[in-house]
Amino acid sequence: MKQTNKLWQNQTALLPLIEEYTVGNDHEIDQKLLPYDVLASKAHAAMLVKTGVLTTSENDKLQAGLDRVLEKWQKGDFKVTREQEDVHTALENYLTTKYGEIGKKIHTGRSRNDQALVMIRLYLIEQLETIADSMSKLSATLLDKAEQNAQVPMPGYTHTQKAMPTTVGLWLASFAAGFQDSEGFINSTAKLLDQNPLGSASGFGVESAVVDRNFTTKALGFARTQENPLYCGLSRGMFEGVTLQTLAMPMQLCGRFAADMMLFTMQEFGYFSLPASFTTGSSIMPQKRNYDLFEIMRANVRAYLSKASEIQQIVAGLISGYNRDVQITKRLVVEGIELCVQTIAVTESVVQQMHVHEDVLKTAMTSDLFATARVYKLVEQGMPFRDAYLKIKQELGV
Amino acid sequence: MKQTNKLWQNQTALLPLIEEYTVGNDHEIDQKLLPYDVLASKAHAAMLVKTGVLTTSENDKLQAGLDRVLEKWQKGDFKVTREQEDVHTALENYLTTKYGEIGKKIHTGRSRNDQALVMIRLYLIEQLETIADSMSKLSATLLDKAEQNAQVPMPGYTHTQKAMPTTVGLWLASFAAGFQDSEGFINSTAKLLDQNPLGSASGFGVESAVVDRNFTTKALGFARTQENPLYCGLSRGMFEGVTLQTLAMPMQLCGRFAADMMLFTMQEFGYFSLPASFTTGSSIMPQKRNYDLFEIMRANVRAYLSKASEIQQIVAGLISGYNRDVQITKRLVVEGIELCVQTIAVTESVVQQMHVHEDVLKTAMTSDLFATARVYKLVEQGMPFRDAYLKIKQELGV
Amino acid sequence: MKQTNKLWQNQTALLPLIEEYTVGNDHEIDQKLLPYDVLASKAHAAMLVKTGVLTTSENDKLQAGLDRVLEKWQKGDFKVTREQEDVHTALENYLTTKYGEIGKKIHTGRSRNDQALVMIRLYLIEQLETIADSMSKLSATLLDKAEQNAQVPMPGYTHTQKAMPTTVGLWLASFAAGFQDSEGFINSTAKLLDQNPLGSASGFGVESAVVDRNFTTKALGFARTQENPLYCGLSRGMFEGVTLQTLAMPMQLCGRFAADMMLFTMQEFGYFSLPASFTTGSSIMPQKRNYDLFEIMRANVRAYLSKASEIQQIVAGLISGYNRDVQITKRLVVEGIELCVQTIAVTESVVQQMHVHEDVLKTAMTSDLFATARVYKLVEQGMPFRDAYLKIKQELGV
Amino acid sequence: MKQTNKLWQNQTALLPLIEEYTVGNDHEIDQKLLPYDVLASKAHAAMLVKTGVLTTSENDKLQAGLDRVLEKWQKGDFKVTREQEDVHTALENYLTTKYGEIGKKIHTGRSRNDQALVMIRLYLIEQLETIADSMSKLSATLLDKAEQNAQVPMPGYTHTQKAMPTTVGLWLASFAAGFQDSEGFINSTAKLLDQNPLGSASGFGVESAVVDRNFTTKALGFARTQENPLYCGLSRGMFEGVTLQTLAMPMQLCGRFAADMMLFTMQEFGYFSLPASFTTGSSIMPQKRNYDLFEIMRANVRAYLSKASEIQQIVAGLISGYNRDVQITKRLVVEGIELCVQTIAVTESVVQQMHVHEDVLKTAMTSDLFATARVYKLVEQGMPFRDAYLKIKQELGV
């Protein structure tokens, strides 16, 4: 009987149409998050020894069982199915099947709500650390490249028109500055996330000595316990939105870098180019060398921003307490994180490999770029700025 | 050598990081759309006979080969891989491997751009028809249920507060009216989509007698040819956005129906209920009966609206001509369509199965709901409306 | 006593903080919509004669009073204030102050809910007609310009790289095709809106002979009555969203035209230019000629799309019956319509005045644009397409 | 001649249609931001003394002139007009008209780009401080109210169904925890903004001794100079997006509090109520007491989130250097900030004044809320959790 797979086991089976609609692809996302559920479950079981729910030997078996799940998962042998609904059910089912009675005890003092909360939080904290590292590497790469090209002139554009002279070095360093500034945010968000929601159960806590929240806080390395159980619930989806919005700044920087590269690799500019291994061709135009990666990056940045906003809209009008709407935010946050990780890696690779065509850039430094410099020369000779500006404007016949 | 799988075959292989980033999961979506590519490819091959590129026997082989692909696909034996990038490449590779020389000829007079355009368009037209049918069925179901409950009273709410009396019949019929009005739009969009983009090649047409666009228009059953090849390109992504926005009205109606049902199935109301096969339980609270489907519906409606808006933002600022950004819109439109199909099916099922608790509703018809009726009684006796209103207000002590 | 201005007149005054928050700038938007409220009020008063609530002479006074309001408004002498909350209250207050008793009777059989519904609907229908006209004019202008430039060559771009030859004529005509296709939608939406919500009162109708809905339907020129009063309520906000989404297609076309113009007016291209009266300068760079209008257009298109999506998100999760959330959609739809009207007018003006630099475009037709034509020459000589493609690719050394 | 009002003064006047389209209502927003432009202009003028562009007496006049502008503004006597385009032009025009020659000198070493950047930044930093203060006050008010109601029972809901017992105290404190956590973010963003962009001129800096950036950094109290001038440009719009996203967390909390209040003030619940001065009535239903403020709050939160996302989409795909698209973000950020300030003030007022109906809440504590407690009792007696859960479930007949 299929229904017995579920942790809530009603007597009437759920309609397949409703099951498909409500579970959707959630089990596929849970498949990715399994290690974090194992980690939290191990801490939870250890805690249950302390509070007397489990014996040491029961706990040993559960720890071994959970380790076994992780091993199987790493080999691709542990699958969360749609009928199980989620990884939490898959885990409990496995333990109960293998170890009987004690598998039934592990859910003591927790709910799938706090299991999901702690699993996602551990995942996000780890991802933020990884991304912070890759961004700091990207800043360094940009600054290296900027230094190599510190003296290479480049037309500066405003209103998509040539404006004033700048350098390739300054241009590259402007992105580095943005990535560096983003790091402060990531730290701030990591600090926000660094509070343990495990033990909030279904959002109202457990009024029983079977739970010792500080134990799992310590065991999982959280900086603090997220004390108010209703706040744990409120933070589901909201913290996911905050996390994606935190990374919106580096994503936007990547999007703007892509826009620049798209323009400056056009044949009409030719300021920069990338090795052939970065470009694609056309199925009917034999001459083409396309920088598809920047088009995809540009679109991915918009897709990323949409996901971040989508999470916010989904949770914005919900009443307190668990609402299953938040399930939809799980896939969005994982996809968003993956887009961010990839986009930064691709940008890093592009900066490392880009060719700067110094000769082309020098030729592009046409005289109009220096009109403002002529104004300032007059200013330095004592003419009021606005008069100098008008004088040069008149000379240029504009 | 992996690279030879691609239709544009450069001498230098694409970096794996870049391939993964640019192709993403696009091949998985193409896997779903294969039948439409086969259909269009068959029409294209038949056209090439007419223009003398293929002999009849070459065409026969291609037709058989394409039918074979479809059969394999139906059995789950034809897979589009990431290295192939897309279904178009998978098809040509298959034909070339199996039939040699003639497989190389099928791409004559087309590009992957117009292949994708026509494939997606055929898919969308078919889906719109299916959805229009299911919506018309849903309207009928709602009206049936409305008729059955035409006399069942129900409190009407404004500002989420009891306002005036209404009936379950009127309430259900209000949604039916909305779904019926939506059908006009769907027809209008279906008419917009009903123009053949095949033959626009990479967006600039083919200046050669090898292409006869009217032939494929007729063969594929399109109402007309989308003449201007640059307009074919412009419409990629834009038509997808239009399609999802067309279905935004029925989706919003579902979202609002879900909001009503969520409220009126609360224990504090109990106006309506659904059979146990529609509800879920809790992993720790044994008493729970949850209407998860409405929570998921509510979130899915927001997710749907986000996808529709995301498509628009992705294409909004692009220059003319093919930009690979549009690839990202393919997945979004397919996911959106699938959400819509499912949401309407679930709503249909809910309306059919919902219990209307007439006794509870009758008890809920408290006297405050009739205050306005008292005002109108005074008006009918000749008192100016505003005075009657104030008189009753005073009597109620508000 | 300030509170007596309100139609609902509680004994306790509303806190200023709450009044400011809830009314916001709504009265400023209502100021623009006043003529439509007057129009509907005149039809409503005429109806009340038929149903015996008003005498003919009372109605004559009300008609004169309403005409007087419109006159004052046209001269800028009639102002809706924040304390009045909305134009509906301002109208009733004016009539009651000027005509006493009969002013108190005009609200018979209606609520502010259906007053707002019918006012906005009349406004939207009129705007859609105006926009359809201006779009049809824009299509004609584009086609004229296209015909004048039918033979002027222009590089076609894919992936923001030179791809194949096209013409200025085809490029301009591609936008015309899009605007022409948009007209079908506008008609479809106009038809949806063409149903009279007046008489639905606060969303539950009026169970009294004082209201004859068909009378106002005819008097206001609606095609039909929106029968179900709850559907009238459901359509508030939803129809506004539909209207803006209908115009999203022409707006996106404008956005893409702007993107093209921004690129092709760069000094590095110089394909097109506009007279000096369309461009701006810089406060410090005397040489600049900036095409700010395309930047603003690009941003306005995104702002427009955001507004359309915002309306949808605001109403998506509401329960049935009036919710004041919809008030926020009024400003959004009016701002959206105004953006659309302006954007089309500016585009029209740009197309009329743009200079096509034929000599520059001819110089831009470099040999790489003709690589595909060379492939097709080989195909016409009998070589399979893919082989011809590879042969030319090899010759080009790509 | 109208055109002479502009800082860039072309010989050909800008078309009125184009002027209206490009300037829009930007001058109205600038009207609000004037004090920050005055502040920055004073610092800039003082700097020009140090670098020898202005004499001390010239500076004294400019300082007095700028103070005079501020005084006039405070009295409502200084208006930025559309022909002037912006506050920067209005200021320079005023100074030049009043003081002649020296008014022409103040623009030395700056552009309208960095003037706008520094003006907006000073505004945002000040607003963030104000908001942080009001949020900290709101947290305190919530905690006070929570303490007063620490023992008042309240049903906890999951899936919008009664779930487990909680208290009014815990419920209120959960929002306080969220507001407190938000403060960390606001500080982080305030720190990001705390860098001086003045002196970056039009985005490429000024290569001249007339500018001493550290001087204005110190004079304006910035923590540091935003060194890279291209980064100053990149940050326009992006920092505005970051700021609004920072406040998205408290805004979402307000939205969710509004959703709770909307439900719990329904007649069917009656858990909480607000004084009559917070509620409105109906124009036709004399009995109504509506909590409009929560509907507006709910909609405003969605409007706020849309604005935040809109800013991001507007800047996401722009190339480096100034693009006028960012002008549109100015109005959005100011409107967003104002919504946030108001929403927090209204929430504060609501929490202070809300009545907690203890008797109603006690009655609402039905036995089903205690089912999980019964499970835990069995667990404490040694039964495995899942068995205890099933036993109670069976007893409840679910």
CSV table of C-alpha atoms in Angstrom, one decimal, chain D residues 122-275:
chain,number,residue,atom,x,y,z
D,122,LEU,CA,23.2,61.3,1.5
D,123,TYR,CA,19.4,60.9,1.3
D,124,LEU,CA,19.5,57.1,1.6
D,125,ILE,CA,22.0,57.1,4.5
D,126,GLU,CA,19.8,59.5,6.4
D,127,GLN,CA,16.7,57.5,5.7
D,128,LEU,CA,18.3,54.2,6.7
D,129,GLU,CA,19.2,55.7,10.0
D,130,THR,CA,15.7,56.9,10.6
D,131,ILE,CA,14.2,53.6,9.6
D,132,ALA,CA,16.6,51.7,11.8
D,133,ASP,CA,15.5,53.8,14.8
D,134,SER,CA,11.8,53.3,14.1
D,135,MET,CA,12.4,49.6,13.7
D,136,SER,CA,14.2,49.4,17.0
D,137,LYS,CA,11.3,51.2,18.6
D,138,LEU,CA,8.8,48.8,16.9
D,139,SER,CA,10.7,45.8,18.3
D,140,ALA,CA,10.5,47.3,21.7
D,141,THR,CA,6.8,47.9,21.4
D,142,LEU,CA,6.2,44.4,20.2
D,143,LEU,CA,8.2,43.0,23.1
D,144,ASP,CA,6.3,45.1,25.6
D,145,LYS,CA,3.0,43.9,24.2
D,146,ALA,CA,4.3,40.4,24.1
D,147,GLU,CA,5.2,40.5,27.7
D,148,GLN,CA,1.8,41.8,28.7
D,149,ASN,CA,0.3,38.9,26.8
D,150,ALA,CA,2.8,36.3,27.6
D,151,GLN,CA,0.2,34.0,29.3
D,152,VAL,CA,-2.6,34.6,26.9
D,153,PRO,CA,-3.3,31.4,24.9
D,154,MET,CA,-3.7,31.5,21.1
D,155,PRO,CA,-4.3,28.8,18.6
D,156,GLY,CA,-1.3,28.2,16.4
D,157,TYR,CA,-2.2,27.5,12.7
D,158,THR,CA,-0.4,25.5,10.0
D,159,HIS,CA,-1.8,25.1,6.6
D,160,THR,CA,-4.4,27.7,7.7
D,161,GLN,CA,-5.9,25.1,10.0
D,162,LYS,CA,-5.7,24.9,13.8
D,163,ALA,CA,-2.5,23.1,14.8
D,164,MET,CA,-1.1,23.5,18.2
D,165,PRO,CA,-1.4,25.9,21.2
D,166,THR,CA,0.8,28.9,21.4
D,167,THR,CA,0.5,32.3,23.1
D,168,VAL,CA,-0.1,35.9,22.0
D,169,GLY,CA,3.2,36.7,23.6
D,170,LEU,CA,5.2,34.2,21.4
D,171,TRP,CA,3.3,35.3,18.3
D,172,LEU,CA,4.1,39.0,18.9
D,173,ALA,CA,7.7,38.3,19.9
D,174,SER,CA,8.3,36.3,16.6
D,175,PHE,CA,7.8,39.6,14.7
D,176,ALA,CA,10.1,41.4,17.1
D,177,ALA,CA,12.8,38.8,16.5
D,178,GLY,CA,12.5,39.4,12.7
D,179,PHE,CA,12.8,43.2,13.1
D,180,GLN,CA,15.7,42.8,15.3
D,181,ASP,CA,17.5,40.6,12.8
D,182,SER,CA,16.8,43.1,10.1
D,183,GLU,CA,18.9,45.7,11.9
D,184,GLY,CA,22.1,43.8,11.1
D,185,PHE,CA,21.3,44.2,7.4
D,186,ILE,CA,20.5,47.8,7.6
D,187,ASN,CA,23.8,48.5,9.2
D,188,SER,CA,25.6,46.5,6.6
D,189,THR,CA,23.9,48.4,3.8
D,190,ALA,CA,24.5,51.7,5.5
D,191,LYS,CA,28.2,50.8,5.6
D,192,LEU,CA,28.1,50.0,1.9
D,193,LEU,CA,26.6,53.3,1.1
D,194,ASP,CA,29.0,55.2,3.3
D,195,GLN,CA,31.5,56.1,0.5
D,196,ASN,CA,31.7,59.4,-1.3
D,197,PRO,CA,31.1,59.4,-5.1
D,198,LEU,CA,31.5,63.1,-5.5
D,199,GLY,CA,34.4,63.9,-7.7
D,200,SER,CA,33.8,61.0,-10.0
D,201,ALA,CA,32.3,63.6,-12.4
D,202,SER,CA,30.7,62.0,-15.4
D,203,GLY,CA,32.0,58.6,-14.3
D,204,PHE,CA,35.7,58.9,-15.4
D,205,GLY,CA,37.0,61.2,-12.7
D,206,VAL,CA,38.7,64.6,-13.3
D,207,GLU,CA,42.3,64.5,-14.1
D,208,SER,CA,43.1,67.8,-12.7
D,209,ALA,CA,44.2,69.4,-9.4
D,210,VAL,CA,40.9,71.3,-9.2
D,211,VAL,CA,39.4,68.3,-7.4
D,212,ASP,CA,40.4,67.0,-4.0
D,213,ARG,CA,38.0,64.1,-3.3
D,214,ASN,CA,39.2,63.4,0.2
D,215,PHE,CA,38.2,67.0,1.2
D,216,THR,CA,34.5,66.4,0.4
D,217,THR,CA,34.6,62.9,1.8
D,218,LYS,CA,35.6,64.5,5.2
D,219,ALA,CA,33.3,67.5,4.9
D,220,LEU,CA,30.3,65.3,4.2
D,221,GLY,CA,31.2,62.8,6.9
D,222,PHE,CA,31.6,59.8,4.6
D,223,ALA,CA,33.6,56.9,6.0
D,224,ARG,CA,35.7,56.7,2.8
D,225,THR,CA,36.0,57.8,-0.8
D,226,GLN,CA,34.5,55.6,-3.5
D,227,GLU,CA,37.8,55.7,-5.4
D,228,ASN,CA,37.2,54.1,-8.8
D,229,PRO,CA,35.1,56.6,-10.8
D,230,LEU,CA,33.6,53.9,-13.0
D,231,TYR,CA,32.5,52.0,-9.9
D,232,CYS,CA,30.7,55.2,-8.8
D,233,GLY,CA,28.8,55.0,-12.0
D,234,LEU,CA,28.2,51.2,-11.7
D,235,SER,CA,26.8,51.7,-8.3
D,236,ARG,CA,24.0,54.1,-9.4
D,237,GLY,CA,20.8,52.2,-9.4
D,238,MET,CA,22.6,49.1,-8.0
D,239,PHE,CA,22.9,50.7,-4.5
D,240,GLU,CA,19.3,51.9,-4.7
D,241,GLY,CA,18.3,48.3,-5.4
D,242,VAL,CA,20.4,47.0,-2.6
D,243,THR,CA,18.8,49.6,-0.2
D,244,LEU,CA,15.3,48.6,-1.0
D,245,GLN,CA,16.1,44.9,-0.9
D,246,THR,CA,17.6,45.5,2.6
D,247,LEU,CA,14.3,46.8,3.8
D,248,ALA,CA,12.4,44.0,2.0
D,249,MET,CA,12.8,41.9,5.1
D,250,PRO,CA,11.0,44.3,7.5
D,251,MET,CA,8.4,45.0,4.8
D,252,GLN,CA,7.7,41.3,4.4
D,253,LEU,CA,7.3,41.0,8.2
D,254,CYS,CA,4.8,43.9,8.1
D,255,GLY,CA,3.0,42.1,5.3
D,256,ARG,CA,2.7,38.9,7.2
D,257,PHE,CA,1.6,40.7,10.4
D,258,ALA,CA,-1.1,42.4,8.3
D,259,ALA,CA,-2.2,39.0,6.9
D,260,ASP,CA,-2.5,37.7,10.5
D,261,MET,CA,-4.4,40.7,11.7
D,262,MET,CA,-6.8,40.6,8.7
D,263,LEU,CA,-7.7,37.1,9.6
D,264,PHE,CA,-7.8,37.4,13.4
D,265,THR,CA,-10.0,40.6,13.3
D,266,MET,CA,-12.7,38.8,11.3
D,267,GLN,CA,-16.0,38.4,13.1
D,268,GLU,CA,-15.5,34.6,12.9
D,269,PHE,CA,-12.3,35.0,15.0
D,270,GLY,CA,-12.4,38.2,17.0
D,271,TYR,CA,-9.1,37.5,18.6
D,272,PHE,CA,-8.0,41.1,18.2
D,273,SER,CA,-9.5,44.5,17.4
D,274,LEU,CA,-8.5,48.1,16.9
D,275,PRO,CA,-10.1,51.3,18.1
